[in-house]
Amino acid sequence: NSSKMIHSYSDSLITVAKELPVNYYIRALQSKATAFYFEKDYINSLSYELKILNEIDKKQDAYSYYKSMYNIGLVYFHIQEYNKAYSHFKEARTYFESETSYNHIQGYFNSLYREAFTLYYLKRNEESTALINVGLSKMNLLKEEDLQFKTPYFNYVLGLNLFQKKQFQESINLLKTNVGTIAVNDDFANEATIYYYLGLNYWHLNDKEQAIVFYKKIDTIFKNHNYSNPEIKDAYTYLINYFKEQGNVKEELHYTNQLLEVMK
């Protein structure tokens, strides 16, 4: 298991690095924070990221400092502390915007995407859309391979904002066009969220059969990856109610049991 390996390497690094210049110690802490993050152990990841922030000299190594700000934003985003996430992403984006080297440009686009995504959850949809459009207008700064990867994520956030504006068909078109690239990237968390919103869009258009197709895909992701989150778990409520209406007790029971598994 790769995260176990990362943990054991970073523990050794932390021990050794205490005798070395501080940037080695910071890197060791970063690998530890990353290992926890990939395990979705956000609280431990956050405690290491905060240690990192304390160790970095902001003037000497601004890039590392704001990269850490971005990482802290990510953890807050995952634990749904959206106000805290937003302030960290915004601060990171403002810094990365001020420099022109390519790793700063990448930091800028990552921070901007997350800032816009967070604004979506803060129900500040106009600001979210405006920020995404600024990002899309600067895409020429990216290399071709990064462009292909970043654009679908920007369109994904636009698709969520369209849903909130009740532009259901436009939201469907945008999400369907971009889900493939996100799925190929093995990003099952965002893939599941897209299925959730495709389901919601169809449900609002009163096409419940089509909505159910996408809600079932969320259950497949849960079975394959053991992944769910507080937002997309609501797909099970739709599934249970749908099969209840259909008088299909077997399916109703099946999805009730699945919801109990998810809640665990």
PDB file of C-alpha atoms in Angstrom:
ATOM      1  CA  ASN A   1       0.000   0.000   0.000  1.00  0.00           C
ATOM      2  CA  SER A   2       1.639   3.206  -1.229  1.00  0.00           C
ATOM      3  CA  SER A   3       0.431   5.505   1.560  1.00  0.00           C
ATOM      4  CA  LYS A   4       1.920   3.103   4.172  1.00  0.00           C
ATOM      5  CA  MET A   5       5.239   3.397   2.338  1.00  0.00           C
ATOM      6  CA  ILE A   6       4.980   7.193   2.220  1.00  0.00           C
ATOM      7  CA  HIS A   7       4.294   7.224   5.969  1.00  0.00           C
ATOM      8  CA  SER A   8       7.311   5.106   6.835  1.00  0.00           C
ATOM      9  CA  TYR A   9       9.600   7.112   4.508  1.00  0.00           C
ATOM     10  CA  SER A  10       8.358  10.437   5.860  1.00  0.00           C
ATOM     11  CA  ASP A  11       8.761   9.294   9.479  1.00  0.00           C
ATOM     12  CA  SER A  12      12.403   8.436   8.746  1.00  0.00           C
ATOM     13  CA  LEU A  13      12.835  11.725   6.877  1.00  0.00           C
ATOM     14  CA  ILE A  14      11.400  13.716   9.782  1.00  0.00           C
ATOM     15  CA  THR A  15      13.854  12.064  12.186  1.00  0.00           C
ATOM     16  CA  VAL A  16      16.874  12.676   9.926  1.00  0.00           C
ATOM     17  CA  ALA A  17      15.782  16.132   8.755  1.00  0.00           C
ATOM     18  CA  LYS A  18      15.782  17.591  12.262  1.00  0.00           C
ATOM     19  CA  GLU A  19      19.593  17.664  11.971  1.00  0.00           C
ATOM     20  CA  LEU A  20      19.500  19.228   8.459  1.00  0.00           C
ATOM     21  CA  PRO A  21      18.614  22.680   7.043  1.00  0.00           C
ATOM     22  CA  VAL A  22      14.957  23.565   7.633  1.00  0.00           C
ATOM     23  CA  ASN A  23      13.785  23.035   4.023  1.00  0.00           C
ATOM     24  CA  TYR A  24      14.465  19.275   4.394  1.00  0.00           C
ATOM     25  CA  TYR A  25      12.318  19.188   7.515  1.00  0.00           C
ATOM     26  CA  ILE A  26       9.548  21.073   5.678  1.00  0.00           C
ATOM     27  CA  ARG A  27       9.649  18.547   2.807  1.00  0.00           C
ATOM     28  CA  ALA A  28       9.433  15.666   5.262  1.00  0.00           C
ATOM     29  CA  LEU A  29       6.381  17.248   6.919  1.00  0.00           C
ATOM     30  CA  GLN A  30       4.854  17.839   3.455  1.00  0.00           C
ATOM     31  CA  SER A  31       5.150  14.171   2.508  1.00  0.00           C
ATOM     32  CA  LYS A  32       3.495  13.241   5.812  1.00  0.00           C
ATOM     33  CA  ALA A  33       0.629  15.709   5.240  1.00  0.00           C
ATOM     34  CA  THR A  34       0.180  14.364   1.689  1.00  0.00           C
ATOM     35  CA  ALA A  35       0.020  10.752   2.881  1.00  0.00           C
ATOM     36  CA  PHE A  36      -2.767  11.635   5.333  1.00  0.00           C
ATOM     37  CA  TYR A  37      -4.547  13.681   2.648  1.00  0.00           C
ATOM     38  CA  PHE A  38      -4.626  10.750   0.206  1.00  0.00           C
ATOM     39  CA  GLU A  39      -6.016   8.530   2.951  1.00  0.00           C
ATOM     40  CA  LYS A  40      -8.752  11.162   3.368  1.00  0.00           C
ATOM     41  CA  ASP A  41      -7.572  11.614   6.968  1.00  0.00           C
ATOM     42  CA  TYR A  42      -8.099  15.356   6.722  1.00  0.00           C
ATOM     43  CA  ILE A  43      -7.650  16.240  10.385  1.00  0.00           C
ATOM     44  CA  ASN A  44      -4.135  14.755  10.591  1.00  0.00           C
ATOM     45  CA  SER A  45      -3.282  16.260   7.216  1.00  0.00           C
ATOM     46  CA  LEU A  46      -4.350  19.675   8.504  1.00  0.00           C
ATOM     47  CA  SER A  47      -2.251  19.419  11.665  1.00  0.00           C
ATOM     48  CA  TYR A  48       0.892  18.709   9.565  1.00  0.00           C
ATOM     49  CA  GLU A  49       0.079  21.503   7.098  1.00  0.00           C
ATOM     50  CA  LEU A  50      -0.239  23.957   9.989  1.00  0.00           C
ATOM     51  CA  LYS A  51       3.156  22.803  11.326  1.00  0.00           C
ATOM     52  CA  ILE A  52       4.615  23.438   7.855  1.00  0.00           C
ATOM     53  CA  LEU A  53       3.199  26.962   7.751  1.00  0.00           C
ATOM     54  CA  ASN A  54       4.893  27.704  11.090  1.00  0.00           C
ATOM     55  CA  GLU A  55       8.263  26.465   9.820  1.00  0.00           C
ATOM     56  CA  ILE A  56       8.355  28.304   6.475  1.00  0.00           C
ATOM     57  CA  ASP A  57       9.982  31.717   6.245  1.00  0.00           C
ATOM     58  CA  LYS A  58       7.363  33.573   4.171  1.00  0.00           C
ATOM     59  CA  LYS A  59       9.898  36.102   2.828  1.00  0.00           C
ATOM     60  CA  GLN A  60      12.589  33.542   1.979  1.00  0.00           C
ATOM     61  CA  ASP A  61      10.304  30.937   0.431  1.00  0.00           C
ATOM     62  CA  ALA A  62       7.004  32.516  -0.576  1.00  0.00           C
ATOM     63  CA  TYR A  63       6.205  29.765  -3.094  1.00  0.00           C
ATOM     64  CA  SER A  64       6.274  26.994  -0.443  1.00  0.00           C
ATOM     65  CA  TYR A  65       4.332  29.183   1.961  1.00  0.00           C
ATOM     66  CA  TYR A  66       1.455  29.768  -0.453  1.00  0.00           C
ATOM     67  CA  LYS A  67       1.507  26.201  -1.684  1.00  0.00           C
ATOM     68  CA  SER A  68       0.902  25.246   1.936  1.00  0.00           C
ATOM     69  CA  MET A  69      -1.893  27.854   2.160  1.00  0.00           C
ATOM     70  CA  TYR A  70      -3.493  26.148  -0.857  1.00  0.00           C
ATOM     71  CA  ASN A  71      -3.142  22.689   0.740  1.00  0.00           C
ATOM     72  CA  ILE A  72      -4.760  23.931   3.953  1.00  0.00           C
ATOM     73  CA  GLY A  73      -7.591  25.325   1.827  1.00  0.00           C
ATOM     74  CA  LEU A  74      -8.051  21.849   0.303  1.00  0.00           C
ATOM     75  CA  VAL A  75      -8.406  20.224   3.703  1.00  0.00           C
ATOM     76  CA  TYR A  76     -10.932  22.845   4.840  1.00  0.00           C
ATOM     77  CA  PHE A  77     -12.811  22.321   1.548  1.00  0.00           C
ATOM     78  CA  HIS A  78     -13.091  18.561   2.189  1.00  0.00           C
ATOM     79  CA  ILE A  79     -14.341  19.002   5.729  1.00  0.00           C
ATOM     80  CA  GLN A  80     -16.859  21.552   4.392  1.00  0.00           C
ATOM     81  CA  GLU A  81     -15.385  24.550   6.250  1.00  0.00           C
ATOM     82  CA  TYR A  82     -16.018  26.652   3.151  1.00  0.00           C
ATOM     83  CA  ASN A  83     -15.356  30.121   4.583  1.00  0.00           C
ATOM     84  CA  LYS A  84     -11.908  29.079   5.798  1.00  0.00           C
ATOM     85  CA  ALA A  85     -11.210  27.247   2.535  1.00  0.00           C
ATOM     86  CA  TYR A  86     -12.187  30.332   0.518  1.00  0.00           C
ATOM     87  CA  SER A  87      -9.858  32.713   2.375  1.00  0.00           C
ATOM     88  CA  HIS A  88      -6.895  30.316   1.946  1.00  0.00           C
ATOM     89  CA  PHE A  89      -7.523  29.762  -1.776  1.00  0.00           C
ATOM     90  CA  LYS A  90      -7.999  33.458  -2.423  1.00  0.00           C
ATOM     91  CA  GLU A  91      -4.753  34.357  -0.657  1.00  0.00           C
ATOM     92  CA  ALA A  92      -2.880  31.659  -2.606  1.00  0.00           C
ATOM     93  CA  ARG A  93      -4.402  32.749  -5.931  1.00  0.00           C
ATOM     94  CA  THR A  94      -3.516  36.409  -5.310  1.00  0.00           C
ATOM     95  CA  TYR A  95       0.125  35.455  -4.641  1.00  0.00           C
ATOM     96  CA  PHE A  96       0.506  33.037  -7.588  1.00  0.00           C
ATOM     97  CA  GLU A  97      -1.022  35.666  -9.892  1.00  0.00           C
ATOM     98  CA  SER A  98       1.824  38.055  -9.073  1.00  0.00           C
ATOM     99  CA  GLU A  99       4.595  35.801 -10.475  1.00  0.00           C
ATOM    100  CA  THR A 100       5.225  34.545 -14.003  1.00  0.00           C
ATOM    101  CA  SER A 101       7.201  31.280 -13.664  1.00  0.00           C
ATOM    102  CA  TYR A 102       5.322  28.202 -14.864  1.00  0.00           C
ATOM    103  CA  ASN A 103       4.894  26.597 -11.426  1.00  0.00           C
ATOM    104  CA  HIS A 104       3.319  29.874 -10.260  1.00  0.00           C
ATOM    105  CA  ILE A 105       0.990  29.826 -13.289  1.00  0.00           C
ATOM    106  CA  GLN A 106      -0.090  26.286 -12.365  1.00  0.00           C
ATOM    107  CA  GLY A 107      -0.569  27.365  -8.738  1.00  0.00           C
ATOM    108  CA  TYR A 108      -2.711  30.246  -9.989  1.00  0.00           C
ATOM    109  CA  PHE A 109      -5.057  28.002 -12.001  1.00  0.00           C
ATOM    110  CA  ASN A 110      -5.352  25.400  -9.209  1.00  0.00           C
ATOM    111  CA  SER A 111      -6.139  28.068  -6.618  1.00  0.00           C
ATOM    112  CA  LEU A 112      -8.601  29.864  -8.890  1.00  0.00           C
ATOM    113  CA  TYR A 113     -10.498  26.652  -9.676  1.00  0.00           C
ATOM    114  CA  ARG A 114     -10.767  25.796  -5.971  1.00  0.00           C
ATOM    115  CA  GLU A 115     -11.703  29.352  -5.007  1.00  0.00           C
ATOM    116  CA  ALA A 116     -14.540  29.303  -7.575  1.00  0.00           C
ATOM    117  CA  PHE A 117     -15.626  25.831  -6.416  1.00  0.00           C
ATOM    118  CA  THR A 118     -15.743  27.063  -2.808  1.00  0.00           C
ATOM    119  CA  LEU A 119     -17.753  30.141  -3.848  1.00  0.00           C
ATOM    120  CA  TYR A 120     -20.268  27.721  -5.375  1.00  0.00           C
ATOM    121  CA  TYR A 121     -20.778  26.033  -1.981  1.00  0.00           C
ATOM    122  CA  LEU A 122     -20.984  29.461  -0.312  1.00  0.00           C
ATOM    123  CA  LYS A 123     -23.931  30.125  -2.704  1.00  0.00           C
ATOM    124  CA  ARG A 124     -22.030  33.026  -4.277  1.00  0.00           C
ATOM    125  CA  ASN A 125     -22.760  31.752  -7.773  1.00  0.00           C
ATOM    126  CA  GLU A 126     -22.271  34.974  -9.733  1.00  0.00           C
ATOM    127  CA  GLU A 127     -18.794  35.470  -8.229  1.00  0.00           C
ATOM    128  CA  SER A 128     -17.957  31.825  -8.849  1.00  0.00           C
ATOM    129  CA  THR A 129     -18.936  32.050 -12.527  1.00  0.00           C
ATOM    130  CA  ALA A 130     -17.092  35.362 -12.971  1.00  0.00           C
ATOM    131  CA  LEU A 131     -13.889  33.879 -11.513  1.00  0.00           C
ATOM    132  CA  ILE A 132     -14.102  30.794 -13.743  1.00  0.00           C
ATOM    133  CA  ASN A 133     -14.544  33.043 -16.786  1.00  0.00           C
ATOM    134  CA  VAL A 134     -11.417  34.993 -15.812  1.00  0.00           C
ATOM    135  CA  GLY A 135      -9.552  31.666 -15.614  1.00  0.00           C
ATOM    136  CA  LEU A 136     -10.890  30.484 -18.975  1.00  0.00           C
ATOM    137  CA  SER A 137      -9.788  33.756 -20.593  1.00  0.00           C
ATOM    138  CA  LYS A 138      -6.188  33.133 -19.449  1.00  0.00           C
ATOM    139  CA  MET A 139      -5.971  29.463 -20.499  1.00  0.00           C
ATOM    140  CA  ASN A 140      -3.451  30.416 -23.213  1.00  0.00           C
ATOM    141  CA  LEU A 141      -0.860  30.690 -20.404  1.00  0.00           C
ATOM    142  CA  LEU A 142      -1.007  26.902 -19.960  1.00  0.00           C
ATOM    143  CA  LYS A 143       0.884  24.230 -21.884  1.00  0.00           C
ATOM    144  CA  GLU A 144      -1.258  22.035 -24.143  1.00  0.00           C
ATOM    145  CA  GLU A 145      -1.227  18.948 -21.866  1.00  0.00           C
ATOM    146  CA  ASP A 146      -2.242  21.029 -18.817  1.00  0.00           C
ATOM    147  CA  LEU A 147      -4.912  22.839 -20.809  1.00  0.00           C
ATOM    148  CA  GLN A 148      -6.660  19.580 -21.744  1.00  0.00           C
ATOM    149  CA  PHE A 149      -6.663  18.609 -18.082  1.00  0.00           C
ATOM    150  CA  LYS A 150      -7.707  21.939 -16.509  1.00  0.00           C
ATOM    151  CA  THR A 151     -10.525  23.041 -18.849  1.00  0.00           C
ATOM    152  CA  PRO A 152     -12.964  20.216 -17.896  1.00  0.00           C
ATOM    153  CA  TYR A 153     -12.683  21.160 -14.198  1.00  0.00           C
ATOM    154  CA  PHE A 154     -13.460  24.804 -14.940  1.00  0.00           C
ATOM    155  CA  ASN A 155     -16.478  23.766 -17.037  1.00  0.00           C
ATOM    156  CA  TYR A 156     -17.596  21.434 -14.229  1.00  0.00           C
ATOM    157  CA  VAL A 157     -17.905  24.369 -11.802  1.00  0.00           C
ATOM    158  CA  LEU A 158     -19.752  26.365 -14.487  1.00  0.00           C
ATOM    159  CA  GLY A 159     -22.134  23.393 -14.815  1.00  0.00           C
ATOM    160  CA  LEU A 160     -22.884  23.477 -11.063  1.00  0.00           C
ATOM    161  CA  ASN A 161     -23.556  27.218 -11.213  1.00  0.00           C
ATOM    162  CA  LEU A 162     -25.934  26.669 -14.166  1.00  0.00           C
ATOM    163  CA  PHE A 163     -27.838  24.138 -12.048  1.00  0.00           C
ATOM    164  CA  GLN A 164     -28.286  26.760  -9.309  1.00  0.00           C
ATOM    165  CA  LYS A 165     -29.567  29.212 -11.942  1.00  0.00           C
ATOM    166  CA  LYS A 166     -32.161  26.549 -12.876  1.00  0.00           C
ATOM    167  CA  GLN A 167     -30.640  26.260 -16.364  1.00  0.00           C
ATOM    168  CA  PHE A 168     -30.972  22.497 -16.115  1.00  0.00           C
ATOM    169  CA  GLN A 169     -30.483  21.492 -19.761  1.00  0.00           C
ATOM    170  CA  GLU A 170     -27.418  23.749 -20.182  1.00  0.00           C
ATOM    171  CA  SER A 171     -25.991  22.297 -16.976  1.00  0.00           C
ATOM    172  CA  ILE A 172     -26.560  18.741 -18.272  1.00  0.00           C
ATOM    173  CA  ASN A 173     -24.828  19.511 -21.583  1.00  0.00           C
ATOM    174  CA  LEU A 174     -21.764  20.991 -19.880  1.00  0.00           C
ATOM    175  CA  LEU A 175     -21.435  18.255 -17.242  1.00  0.00           C
ATOM    176  CA  LYS A 176     -21.904  15.430 -19.770  1.00  0.00           C
ATOM    177  CA  THR A 177     -19.268  16.909 -22.093  1.00  0.00           C
ATOM    178  CA  ASN A 178     -16.655  17.083 -19.335  1.00  0.00           C
ATOM    179  CA  VAL A 179     -17.301  14.050 -17.107  1.00  0.00           C
ATOM    180  CA  GLY A 180     -15.324  11.725 -19.417  1.00  0.00           C
ATOM    181  CA  THR A 181     -11.987  13.503 -18.934  1.00  0.00           C
ATOM    182  CA  ILE A 182     -12.504  13.699 -15.179  1.00  0.00           C
ATOM    183  CA  ALA A 183     -13.412   9.977 -14.982  1.00  0.00           C
ATOM    184  CA  VAL A 184     -10.380   8.942 -17.102  1.00  0.00           C
ATOM    185  CA  ASN A 185      -8.240  10.880 -14.629  1.00  0.00           C
ATOM    186  CA  ASP A 186      -9.421   8.357 -11.976  1.00  0.00           C
ATOM    187  CA  ASP A 187     -10.924  11.253 -10.044  1.00  0.00           C
ATOM    188  CA  PHE A 188     -13.871   9.227  -8.769  1.00  0.00           C
ATOM    189  CA  ALA A 189     -14.809  11.809  -6.097  1.00  0.00           C
ATOM    190  CA  ASN A 190     -15.549  14.537  -8.643  1.00  0.00           C
ATOM    191  CA  GLU A 191     -16.963  11.990 -11.076  1.00  0.00           C
ATOM    192  CA  ALA A 192     -19.510  10.955  -8.417  1.00  0.00           C
ATOM    193  CA  THR A 193     -20.378  14.612  -7.722  1.00  0.00           C
ATOM    194  CA  ILE A 194     -21.008  15.186 -11.441  1.00  0.00           C
ATOM    195  CA  TYR A 195     -23.353  12.168 -11.530  1.00  0.00           C
ATOM    196  CA  TYR A 196     -25.165  13.605  -8.516  1.00  0.00           C
ATOM    197  CA  TYR A 197     -25.761  16.925 -10.292  1.00  0.00           C
ATOM    198  CA  LEU A 198     -26.723  15.222 -13.557  1.00  0.00           C
ATOM    199  CA  GLY A 199     -29.307  13.312 -11.489  1.00  0.00           C
ATOM    200  CA  LEU A 200     -30.553  16.532  -9.856  1.00  0.00           C
ATOM    201  CA  ASN A 201     -30.843  18.286 -13.234  1.00  0.00           C
ATOM    202  CA  TYR A 202     -32.884  15.433 -14.728  1.00  0.00           C
ATOM    203  CA  TRP A 203     -35.022  15.195 -11.582  1.00  0.00           C
ATOM    204  CA  HIS A 204     -35.872  18.907 -11.881  1.00  0.00           C
ATOM    205  CA  LEU A 205     -36.741  18.364 -15.550  1.00  0.00           C
ATOM    206  CA  ASN A 206     -39.074  15.622 -14.297  1.00  0.00           C
ATOM    207  CA  ASP A 207     -37.118  12.902 -16.121  1.00  0.00           C
ATOM    208  CA  LYS A 208     -36.829  10.635 -13.081  1.00  0.00           C
ATOM    209  CA  GLU A 209     -35.807   7.533 -15.096  1.00  0.00           C
ATOM    210  CA  GLN A 210     -32.737   9.357 -16.421  1.00  0.00           C
ATOM    211  CA  ALA A 211     -31.967  10.765 -12.957  1.00  0.00           C
ATOM    212  CA  ILE A 212     -32.007   7.233 -11.504  1.00  0.00           C
ATOM    213  CA  VAL A 213     -29.432   6.086 -14.095  1.00  0.00           C
ATOM    214  CA  PHE A 214     -26.969   8.646 -12.686  1.00  0.00           C
ATOM    215  CA  TYR A 215     -27.836   8.032  -9.029  1.00  0.00           C
ATOM    216  CA  LYS A 216     -27.077   4.335  -9.575  1.00  0.00           C
ATOM    217  CA  LYS A 217     -23.636   5.300 -10.929  1.00  0.00           C
ATOM    218  CA  ILE A 218     -22.921   6.931  -7.546  1.00  0.00           C
ATOM    219  CA  ASP A 219     -23.708   3.623  -5.862  1.00  0.00           C
ATOM    220  CA  THR A 220     -21.333   1.855  -8.279  1.00  0.00           C
ATOM    221  CA  ILE A 221     -18.556   4.271  -7.307  1.00  0.00           C
ATOM    222  CA  PHE A 222     -19.316   3.590  -3.650  1.00  0.00           C
ATOM    223  CA  LYS A 223     -19.080  -0.183  -4.272  1.00  0.00           C
ATOM    224  CA  ASN A 224     -15.844   0.098  -6.262  1.00  0.00           C
ATOM    225  CA  HIS A 225     -14.007   2.752  -4.232  1.00  0.00           C
ATOM    226  CA  ASN A 226     -15.813   2.827  -0.887  1.00  0.00           C
ATOM    227  CA  TYR A 227     -16.252   6.553  -1.480  1.00  0.00           C
ATOM    228  CA  SER A 228     -19.134   8.857  -0.607  1.00  0.00           C
ATOM    229  CA  ASN A 229     -19.568  12.285   0.979  1.00  0.00           C
ATOM    230  CA  PRO A 230     -22.309  14.179   2.857  1.00  0.00           C
ATOM    231  CA  GLU A 231     -23.598  15.825  -0.325  1.00  0.00           C
ATOM    232  CA  ILE A 232     -23.830  12.911  -2.765  1.00  0.00           C
ATOM    233  CA  LYS A 233     -25.192  10.456  -0.191  1.00  0.00           C
ATOM    234  CA  ASP A 234     -28.552  12.171  -0.811  1.00  0.00           C
ATOM    235  CA  ALA A 235     -28.687  10.238  -4.094  1.00  0.00           C
ATOM    236  CA  TYR A 236     -29.827   7.258  -1.988  1.00  0.00           C
ATOM    237  CA  THR A 237     -32.857   9.177  -0.729  1.00  0.00           C
ATOM    238  CA  TYR A 238     -33.906   9.739  -4.351  1.00  0.00           C
ATOM    239  CA  LEU A 239     -33.314   6.050  -5.172  1.00  0.00           C
ATOM    240  CA  ILE A 240     -35.287   4.842  -2.138  1.00  0.00           C
ATOM    241  CA  ASN A 241     -38.230   7.180  -2.830  1.00  0.00           C
ATOM    242  CA  TYR A 242     -38.260   6.351  -6.538  1.00  0.00           C
ATOM    243  CA  PHE A 243     -38.480   2.588  -5.971  1.00  0.00           C
ATOM    244  CA  LYS A 244     -41.009   3.111  -3.180  1.00  0.00           C
ATOM    245  CA  GLU A 245     -43.223   5.012  -5.671  1.00  0.00           C
ATOM    246  CA  GLN A 246     -42.728   2.170  -8.167  1.00  0.00           C
ATOM    247  CA  GLY A 247     -43.843  -0.339  -5.520  1.00  0.00           C
ATOM    248  CA  ASN A 248     -40.488  -2.117  -5.967  1.00  0.00           C
ATOM    249  CA  VAL A 249     -39.866  -3.250  -2.369  1.00  0.00           C
ATOM    250  CA  LYS A 250     -36.750  -5.283  -3.233  1.00  0.00           C
ATOM    251  CA  GLU A 251     -34.902  -2.284  -4.759  1.00  0.00           C
ATOM    252  CA  GLU A 252     -36.203   0.057  -2.052  1.00  0.00           C
ATOM    253  CA  LEU A 253     -34.735  -2.247   0.597  1.00  0.00           C
ATOM    254  CA  HIS A 254     -31.483  -2.684  -1.332  1.00  0.00           C
ATOM    255  CA  TYR A 255     -30.825   1.082  -1.487  1.00  0.00           C
ATOM    256  CA  THR A 256     -31.919   1.555   2.135  1.00  0.00           C
ATOM    257  CA  ASN A 257     -29.215  -0.971   3.108  1.00  0.00           C
ATOM    258  CA  GLN A 258     -26.691   0.773   0.868  1.00  0.00           C
ATOM    259  CA  LEU A 259     -27.488   4.097   2.528  1.00  0.00           C
ATOM    260  CA  LEU A 260     -26.827   2.510   5.948  1.00  0.00           C
ATOM    261  CA  GLU A 261     -23.427   1.288   4.640  1.00  0.00           C
ATOM    262  CA  VAL A 262     -22.618   4.801   3.376  1.00  0.00           C
ATOM    263  CA  MET A 263     -23.610   6.342   6.719  1.00  0.00           C
ATOM    264  CA  LYS A 264     -21.085   4.076   8.459  1.00  0.00           C
TER     265      LYS A 264
END
